[in-house]
Each structure stands twice: as structure tokens, then as C-alpha cells.
Amino acid sequence: ICLTYQAEWSYKYETQWPGVCRAGELQSPINIMTRSAVVDYHEAHIRGPLGFRGYGDVKVAASNNGHTLKWSNIPDTPAPIVSGGPLRGNYTFLQFHLHWLSEHAIDGMKYPLEIHMVHIKTGLSVEEALKRPDGLAVMGVMGMVHSGGNSEYALDQIMPVIPDLMDRTEKDIEEKTIDMTRLFSPDPQSYYTYHGSLTTPNCQEVVTWIVMDKPLMISDSQYKMLLEVNVGARNNYRSLQATNRVVYRSVASCSAIIMPS
Ligand code: BO1
Ligand code: ZN
């Protein structure tokens, strides 16, 4: 009889993930069924469109943590803030990272890439945020592979550091100022939103998910380089979880609004 011990979780052994990952009811990612998504017109009306402040100049440090490529806001430098839409109050940007393939699906379709912009309820510590249902807000943007056109533009400022991140890094590298609006969906007011979890251990159910409807374009050669990055497995996405809940959509994602009488 052998007792084995895993030092760290991996995408290869998802069934052995610890924490809420094994037992949760509000887990992420999910398949978003667009025809079942409902507009909460009253709520959306109160908090209005999403508000984005300070995303044009963000000082970040990059790393490969063995699971993903991540660009983190440098502590004590100004951080962007998102508010409005489904959010109560402000959420401060912490980091963005990449999943290939996408984690969420939209009408059963997965995309080659999903960018996660992780935000924390302004004023809370991470420890506090991980204990509250409204502690974090993550914006998800899908990426679609395209050759030619302007498809280099979106990832242009984050690609140069990737050759130095092919393997797990001990420390964050290269502090650089980037324009995060390049990573935004072509229509950032058009989104699906629901209450879910972190998609990695310990899968705490503390996330207001805002998944953008319209994908951005990334180039063929950029995507090829991403696929070469060592994240301990070939891909770094969690499998789809049971929906069990209502998914909302923004008013802007509707082609027409029919008011109840
Ligand atoms: S995700 O966006 O659902 N894939 C996701 C998954 C895990 C985290 C964040 C987002 N982890 C948390 C860590 C904290 C850390 C925080 C911000 O990310 O649990 O320790 O401070 O980087
Ligand atoms: Zn993520």
C-alpha cells in the first residue's frame, strides 16, 4: 500500500484538485447558453454600463507560474478600476493571465484563447476577498486566431516577453507599461455575467464573472508561440462545470428589447 503525495495541483489530474473544486455548486467555467441568458433590465438600469478607468497605462510584471502566463500590476503603482454593470462598487485590477483553449464556452463553442482580467473589490485584502461571494470580479475576453489584417495588434505589447517565459519563472520579470485596452473585446458593453468560482484550486466561489460576447483577433504566429509555452501540460483550461444557475446578459448584447407589459 502506497501513500502518494502531490506537491502541487496540475491540469493533468483535475479530478484530484483540492478545496471547493471537489464539492462546489457554483463552479466555473460553464457553457453559456445565449438563448437562456436573461436581461435583468432593472438592475442593469441602476448600475448602467461598465465603467473602465486607467486601463490605458498599466505597469505590469510578467511571469510563468507553471500554470499560466500572468501579467501583474506592480504594487504601489496606479491600478485600473472597473465599476458599473453587475458590480456593486469599484473593483481594482490585480493581474491578467491567459488560458488556451478558452475555459468558458458560448453556445457550446470554445475559442483558442481566453484572457482573464482579475479584479478585487477595492479596499479588501486578497485573504478577505477569497471569503466573500462578491470579493473578486474577473473579465473574460475570448481570442480567435486570424491570419493577416490587424491581428497582431491586440497582443503586440505582451508578446516580446514570452520567449523569456517559455518555462516556469522563479521571479516576475520585466516591468513594463502597457495599454490594456488593446486586450478588450471589440464591444466591452456586450457581455454575459453570472456568479461563479476561481477556475483553479481552491476554486473559491467568490467571482462575479463578466464574459465578453465578441472575441478579439490574435495572429496565427502569436498563437503558435503560446502553444509552445510550458505550463506543465499541453493546455491550461479547466473542464466545463454544471451551470445550476441563471446567466444574465447585458442590455447592449440584445438585438432588440421587449419590455414586459
Ligand atoms: S481565474 O481567473 O478564475 N482563472 C483565477 C484563478 C485563480 C486565481 C485568480 C484568478 N488565484 C488568485 C490567488 C491569489 C492571488 C490572486 C490574484 O489570484 O488565489 O493568491 O492574489 O493574483
Ligand atoms: Zn483564469
Tab-separated table of C-alpha atoms and ligand atoms in Angstrom:
chain	number	residue	atom	x	y	z
A	1	ILE	CA	0.000	0.000	0.000
A	2	CYS	CA	1.497	3.281	-1.065
A	3	LEU	CA	0.540	6.716	0.133
A	4	THR	CA	1.268	9.255	-2.559
A	5	TYR	CA	1.526	12.973	-2.133
A	6	GLN	CA	1.143	15.639	-4.802
A	7	ALA	CA	3.206	18.734	-4.132
A	8	GLU	CA	1.045	20.891	-6.377
A	9	TRP	CA	-2.100	20.665	-8.465
A	10	SER	CA	-1.882	20.163	-12.211
A	11	TYR	CA	-4.215	20.261	-15.199
A	12	LYS	CA	-3.379	16.595	-15.824
A	13	TYR	CA	-5.059	15.496	-12.579
A	14	GLU	CA	-8.122	17.710	-12.388
A	15	THR	CA	-10.152	15.077	-10.513
A	16	GLN	CA	-7.698	15.366	-7.622
A	17	TRP	CA	-7.927	19.122	-7.185
A	18	PRO	CA	-8.353	20.180	-3.535
A	19	GLY	CA	-10.720	22.649	-1.901
A	20	VAL	CA	-14.165	23.621	-3.154
A	21	CYS	CA	-13.114	22.251	-6.569
A	22	ARG	CA	-14.348	18.831	-5.495
A	23	ALA	CA	-17.652	19.812	-3.928
A	24	GLY	CA	-18.799	23.233	-5.104
A	25	GLU	CA	-22.170	24.143	-6.563
A	26	LEU	CA	-21.262	27.471	-8.177
A	27	GLN	CA	-18.190	26.420	-10.094
A	28	SER	CA	-16.582	27.901	-13.207
A	29	PRO	CA	-16.130	27.741	-16.156
A	30	ILE	CA	-19.522	26.987	-17.692
A	31	ASN	CA	-21.077	26.718	-21.117
A	32	ILE	CA	-23.031	29.953	-21.615
A	33	MET	CA	-26.292	29.261	-23.432
A	34	THR	CA	-27.091	32.609	-25.004
A	35	ARG	CA	-30.788	31.877	-25.548
A	36	SER	CA	-31.239	31.151	-21.819
A	37	ALA	CA	-29.401	34.287	-20.706
A	38	VAL	CA	-31.737	36.905	-19.262
A	39	VAL	CA	-31.523	40.675	-19.070
A	40	ASP	CA	-32.160	41.980	-15.613
A	41	TYR	CA	-33.262	45.298	-17.018
A	42	HIS	CA	-33.963	46.798	-13.612
A	43	GLU	CA	-30.505	46.019	-12.202
A	44	ALA	CA	-28.661	46.931	-15.388
A	45	HIS	CA	-30.549	50.182	-15.496
A	46	ILE	CA	-29.482	51.113	-11.962
A	47	ARG	CA	-25.781	50.472	-12.381
A	48	GLY	CA	-25.541	51.378	-16.056
A	49	PRO	CA	-22.757	50.433	-18.432
A	50	LEU	CA	-19.416	49.097	-17.226
A	51	GLY	CA	-17.021	51.921	-16.377
A	52	PHE	CA	-13.324	51.445	-17.150
A	53	ARG	CA	-10.772	53.805	-15.636
A	54	GLY	CA	-6.996	53.756	-16.052
A	55	TYR	CA	-6.573	50.828	-18.450
A	56	GLY	CA	-4.551	52.874	-20.964
A	57	ASP	CA	-1.265	52.853	-18.980
A	58	VAL	CA	-0.687	49.928	-16.642
A	59	LYS	CA	2.669	48.963	-15.165
A	60	VAL	CA	2.937	45.171	-15.076
A	61	ALA	CA	5.459	42.415	-14.342
A	62	ALA	CA	5.225	39.120	-16.213
A	63	SER	CA	5.689	35.529	-15.054
A	64	ASN	CA	5.110	31.909	-15.947
A	65	ASN	CA	3.857	30.350	-12.685
A	66	GLY	CA	3.782	26.832	-14.100
A	67	HIS	CA	0.046	27.050	-14.895
A	68	THR	CA	-0.308	30.199	-16.970
A	69	LEU	CA	1.384	33.318	-18.285
A	70	LYS	CA	0.493	36.175	-15.981
A	71	TRP	CA	0.986	39.953	-16.018
A	72	SER	CA	0.510	41.513	-12.552
A	73	ASN	CA	0.004	45.118	-11.537
A	74	ILE	CA	3.103	46.381	-9.725
A	75	PRO	CA	2.214	47.141	-6.089
A	76	ASP	CA	2.111	50.855	-5.269
A	77	THR	CA	1.624	51.890	-8.899
A	78	PRO	CA	-1.795	53.166	-10.065
A	79	ALA	CA	-4.173	50.301	-10.836
A	80	PRO	CA	-7.119	50.395	-13.250
A	81	ILE	CA	-10.632	50.223	-11.815
A	82	VAL	CA	-13.840	48.727	-13.213
A	83	SER	CA	-17.326	49.516	-11.923
A	84	GLY	CA	-20.953	49.524	-13.050
A	85	GLY	CA	-22.780	46.793	-14.919
A	86	PRO	CA	-23.420	43.931	-12.465
A	87	LEU	CA	-20.867	45.254	-9.949
A	88	ARG	CA	-21.628	46.990	-6.677
A	89	GLY	CA	-18.842	49.489	-6.071
A	90	ASN	CA	-15.339	49.509	-7.515
A	91	TYR	CA	-13.020	46.632	-8.363
A	92	THR	CA	-9.254	47.172	-8.634
A	93	PHE	CA	-7.171	45.380	-11.255
A	94	LEU	CA	-4.698	42.771	-9.899
A	95	GLN	CA	-3.478	40.739	-12.866
A	96	PHE	CA	-4.385	39.275	-16.209
A	97	HIS	CA	-3.454	35.819	-17.475
A	98	LEU	CA	-4.149	33.520	-20.397
A	99	HIS	CA	-5.867	30.182	-20.921
A	100	TRP	CA	-5.512	28.126	-24.066
A	101	LEU	CA	-8.003	26.844	-25.042
A	102	SER	CA	-10.765	29.036	-23.624
A	103	GLU	CA	-12.349	27.989	-20.323
A	104	HIS	CA	-15.878	29.265	-20.962
A	105	ALA	CA	-17.856	28.085	-23.939
A	106	ILE	CA	-20.551	30.173	-25.644
A	107	ASP	CA	-23.365	28.071	-27.110
A	108	GLY	CA	-21.070	25.065	-26.892
A	109	MET	CA	-18.249	26.751	-28.748
A	110	LYS	CA	-14.813	27.110	-27.228
A	111	TYR	CA	-12.287	29.622	-28.526
A	112	PRO	CA	-8.500	29.148	-28.924
A	113	LEU	CA	-7.755	31.696	-26.156
A	114	GLU	CA	-9.382	33.320	-23.114
A	115	ILE	CA	-7.863	36.309	-21.322
A	116	HIS	CA	-8.818	36.748	-17.643
A	117	MET	CA	-8.528	40.214	-16.106
A	118	VAL	CA	-8.714	39.629	-12.359
A	119	HIS	CA	-10.031	42.412	-10.111
A	120	ILE	CA	-10.529	42.646	-6.355
A	121	LYS	CA	-13.216	44.571	-4.511
A	122	THR	CA	-11.475	47.868	-3.827
A	123	GLY	CA	-10.128	48.121	-0.289
A	124	LEU	CA	-10.123	44.391	0.521
A	125	SER	CA	-7.051	42.205	1.017
A	126	VAL	CA	-6.861	39.029	-1.091
A	127	GLU	CA	-7.443	36.980	2.043
A	128	GLU	CA	-10.651	38.902	2.778
A	129	ALA	CA	-11.806	38.784	-0.844
A	130	LEU	CA	-11.484	35.000	-1.014
A	131	LYS	CA	-14.024	34.723	1.835
A	132	ARG	CA	-16.785	36.902	0.351
A	133	PRO	CA	-19.137	35.998	-2.509
A	134	ASP	CA	-18.509	39.426	-4.070
A	135	GLY	CA	-14.758	39.521	-3.399
A	136	LEU	CA	-13.475	39.263	-6.983
A	137	ALA	CA	-14.605	40.241	-10.473
A	138	VAL	CA	-12.998	38.581	-13.476
A	139	MET	CA	-13.460	39.867	-17.008
A	140	GLY	CA	-13.055	37.189	-19.664
A	141	VAL	CA	-12.212	38.029	-23.262
A	142	MET	CA	-12.130	35.353	-25.956
A	143	GLY	CA	-9.409	35.290	-28.594
A	144	MET	CA	-9.857	33.964	-32.101
A	145	VAL	CA	-6.970	33.130	-34.438
A	146	HIS	CA	-6.786	35.064	-37.671
A	147	SER	CA	-4.083	35.476	-40.287
A	148	GLY	CA	-3.280	38.863	-41.707
A	149	GLY	CA	-5.218	42.076	-41.225
A	150	ASN	CA	-4.588	43.852	-37.945
A	151	SER	CA	-4.473	40.629	-35.898
A	152	GLU	CA	-1.030	41.357	-34.352
A	153	TYR	CA	-2.337	44.476	-32.621
A	154	ALA	CA	-4.110	43.105	-29.528
A	155	LEU	CA	-1.195	41.062	-28.103
A	156	ASP	CA	1.603	43.161	-29.648
A	157	GLN	CA	2.784	44.692	-26.350
A	158	ILE	CA	2.747	41.469	-24.336
A	159	MET	CA	4.382	39.114	-26.877
A	160	PRO	CA	8.015	40.378	-26.617
A	161	VAL	CA	8.453	38.911	-23.101
A	162	ILE	CA	7.049	35.473	-23.953
A	163	PRO	CA	10.347	33.969	-25.240
A	164	ASP	CA	11.695	34.558	-21.686
A	165	LEU	CA	8.660	32.818	-20.172
A	166	MET	CA	8.755	29.513	-22.048
A	167	ASP	CA	9.405	27.749	-18.738
A	168	ARG	CA	8.344	28.410	-15.178
A	169	THR	CA	9.995	31.527	-13.735
A	170	GLU	CA	11.144	31.953	-10.148
A	171	LYS	CA	10.580	35.701	-10.098
A	172	ASP	CA	8.417	38.096	-12.060
A	173	ILE	CA	10.292	39.681	-14.920
A	174	GLU	CA	10.377	42.930	-16.859
A	175	GLU	CA	8.328	45.794	-15.531
A	176	LYS	CA	6.692	47.421	-18.497
A	177	THR	CA	3.875	49.881	-19.109
A	178	ILE	CA	1.208	48.558	-21.436
A	179	ASP	CA	-2.127	49.625	-22.873
A	180	MET	CA	-4.614	47.068	-21.567
A	181	THR	CA	-7.446	48.423	-23.706
A	182	ARG	CA	-5.797	46.508	-26.568
A	183	LEU	CA	-6.921	43.351	-24.771
A	184	PHE	CA	-10.541	44.493	-24.570
A	185	SER	CA	-13.322	42.951	-26.566
A	186	PRO	CA	-14.339	44.987	-29.639
A	187	ASP	CA	-17.605	45.618	-27.747
A	188	PRO	CA	-16.912	45.648	-23.986
A	189	GLN	CA	-20.520	46.583	-23.089
A	190	SER	CA	-21.781	43.344	-24.598
A	191	TYR	CA	-21.296	40.528	-22.069
A	192	TYR	CA	-22.710	37.640	-20.041
A	193	THR	CA	-22.476	37.701	-16.272
A	194	TYR	CA	-23.010	35.159	-13.511
A	195	HIS	CA	-21.778	34.242	-10.048
A	196	GLY	CA	-19.083	31.569	-10.069
A	197	SER	CA	-15.669	30.497	-8.875
A	198	LEU	CA	-11.951	30.688	-9.478
A	199	THR	CA	-11.145	28.117	-12.175
A	200	THR	CA	-8.054	26.863	-10.334
A	201	PRO	CA	-7.571	25.486	-6.790
A	202	ASN	CA	-9.011	26.191	-4.351
A	203	CYS	CA	-11.900	27.188	-6.666
A	204	GLN	CA	-13.449	29.624	-4.171
A	205	GLU	CA	-16.976	30.734	-5.185
A	206	VAL	CA	-16.230	34.433	-4.927
A	207	VAL	CA	-16.224	35.629	-8.537
A	208	THR	CA	-18.586	37.892	-10.452
A	209	TRP	CA	-17.842	36.653	-13.969
A	210	ILE	CA	-18.156	39.095	-16.871
A	211	VAL	CA	-17.590	37.170	-20.085
A	212	MET	CA	-17.412	39.312	-23.189
A	213	ASP	CA	-19.535	38.354	-26.128
A	214	LYS	CA	-17.322	39.470	-29.035
A	215	PRO	CA	-13.865	37.879	-29.401
A	216	LEU	CA	-10.701	39.755	-30.232
A	217	MET	CA	-8.439	38.648	-33.065
A	218	ILE	CA	-4.947	37.327	-32.472
A	219	SER	CA	-2.475	36.316	-35.144
A	220	ASP	CA	-1.535	32.841	-36.266
A	221	SER	CA	2.126	33.230	-35.331
A	222	GLN	CA	1.328	34.682	-31.883
A	223	TYR	CA	-0.900	31.714	-31.105
A	224	LYS	CA	1.763	29.254	-32.311
A	225	MET	CA	4.236	30.735	-29.840
A	226	LEU	CA	1.713	30.498	-26.986
A	227	LEU	CA	1.171	26.808	-27.673
A	228	GLU	CA	4.915	26.245	-27.161
A	229	VAL	CA	4.872	27.705	-23.633
A	230	ASN	CA	5.433	25.127	-20.909
A	231	VAL	CA	2.580	25.229	-18.388
A	232	GLY	CA	3.028	21.687	-17.119
A	233	ALA	CA	0.551	20.299	-19.641
A	234	ARG	CA	-0.352	20.890	-23.257
A	235	ASN	CA	-3.313	23.144	-22.378
A	236	ASN	CA	-4.355	25.068	-19.304
A	237	TYR	CA	-8.127	25.099	-19.080
A	238	ARG	CA	-10.472	23.531	-16.531
A	239	SER	CA	-13.319	21.375	-17.822
A	240	LEU	CA	-16.853	22.795	-18.023
A	241	GLN	CA	-18.831	22.721	-14.758
A	242	ALA	CA	-22.557	22.314	-14.142
A	243	THR	CA	-24.469	25.535	-14.779
A	244	ASN	CA	-27.039	25.235	-11.945
A	245	ARG	CA	-27.834	28.952	-12.139
A	246	VAL	CA	-29.134	31.859	-14.150
A	247	VAL	CA	-26.721	33.606	-16.511
A	248	TYR	CA	-27.510	37.264	-17.173
A	249	ARG	CA	-26.700	39.304	-20.218
A	250	SER	CA	-26.062	42.998	-20.667
A	251	VAL	CA	-28.664	45.154	-22.358
A	252	ALA	CA	-26.064	46.011	-25.025
A	253	SER	CA	-25.874	42.350	-26.078
A	254	CYS	CA	-29.549	42.396	-27.154
A	255	SER	CA	-30.511	42.987	-30.758
A	256	ALA	CA	-33.916	44.224	-29.541
A	257	ILE	CA	-35.544	44.834	-26.159
A	258	ILE	CA	-39.079	43.708	-25.475
A	259	MET	CA	-40.347	45.311	-22.262
A	260	PRO	CA	-42.747	43.280	-20.139
A	261	SER	CA	-46.217	44.898	-20.129
B	1	BO1	S1	-9.306	32.600	-12.711
B	1	BO1	O1	-9.404	33.906	-13.331
B	1	BO1	O2	-10.562	32.052	-12.254
B	1	BO1	N1	-8.655	31.563	-13.730
B	1	BO1	C1	-8.288	32.770	-11.331
B	1	BO1	C2	-7.840	31.644	-10.708
B	1	BO1	C3	-7.050	31.749	-9.585
B	1	BO1	C4	-6.710	32.985	-9.057
B	1	BO1	C5	-7.161	34.134	-9.706
B	1	BO1	C6	-7.949	34.020	-10.843
B	1	BO1	N2	-5.964	32.991	-7.924
B	1	BO1	C7	-5.768	34.101	-7.036
B	1	BO1	C8	-4.883	33.619	-5.900
B	1	BO1	C9	-4.453	34.769	-5.013
B	1	BO1	C10	-3.894	35.911	-5.840
B	1	BO1	C11	-4.943	36.308	-6.874
B	1	BO1	C12	-4.501	37.497	-7.732
B	1	BO1	O3	-5.213	35.197	-7.706
B	1	BO1	O4	-5.597	32.669	-5.135
B	1	BO1	O5	-3.484	34.325	-4.096
B	1	BO1	O6	-3.560	37.021	-5.028
B	1	BO1	O7	-3.342	37.228	-8.458
B	2	ZN	ZN	-8.109	32.333	-15.448
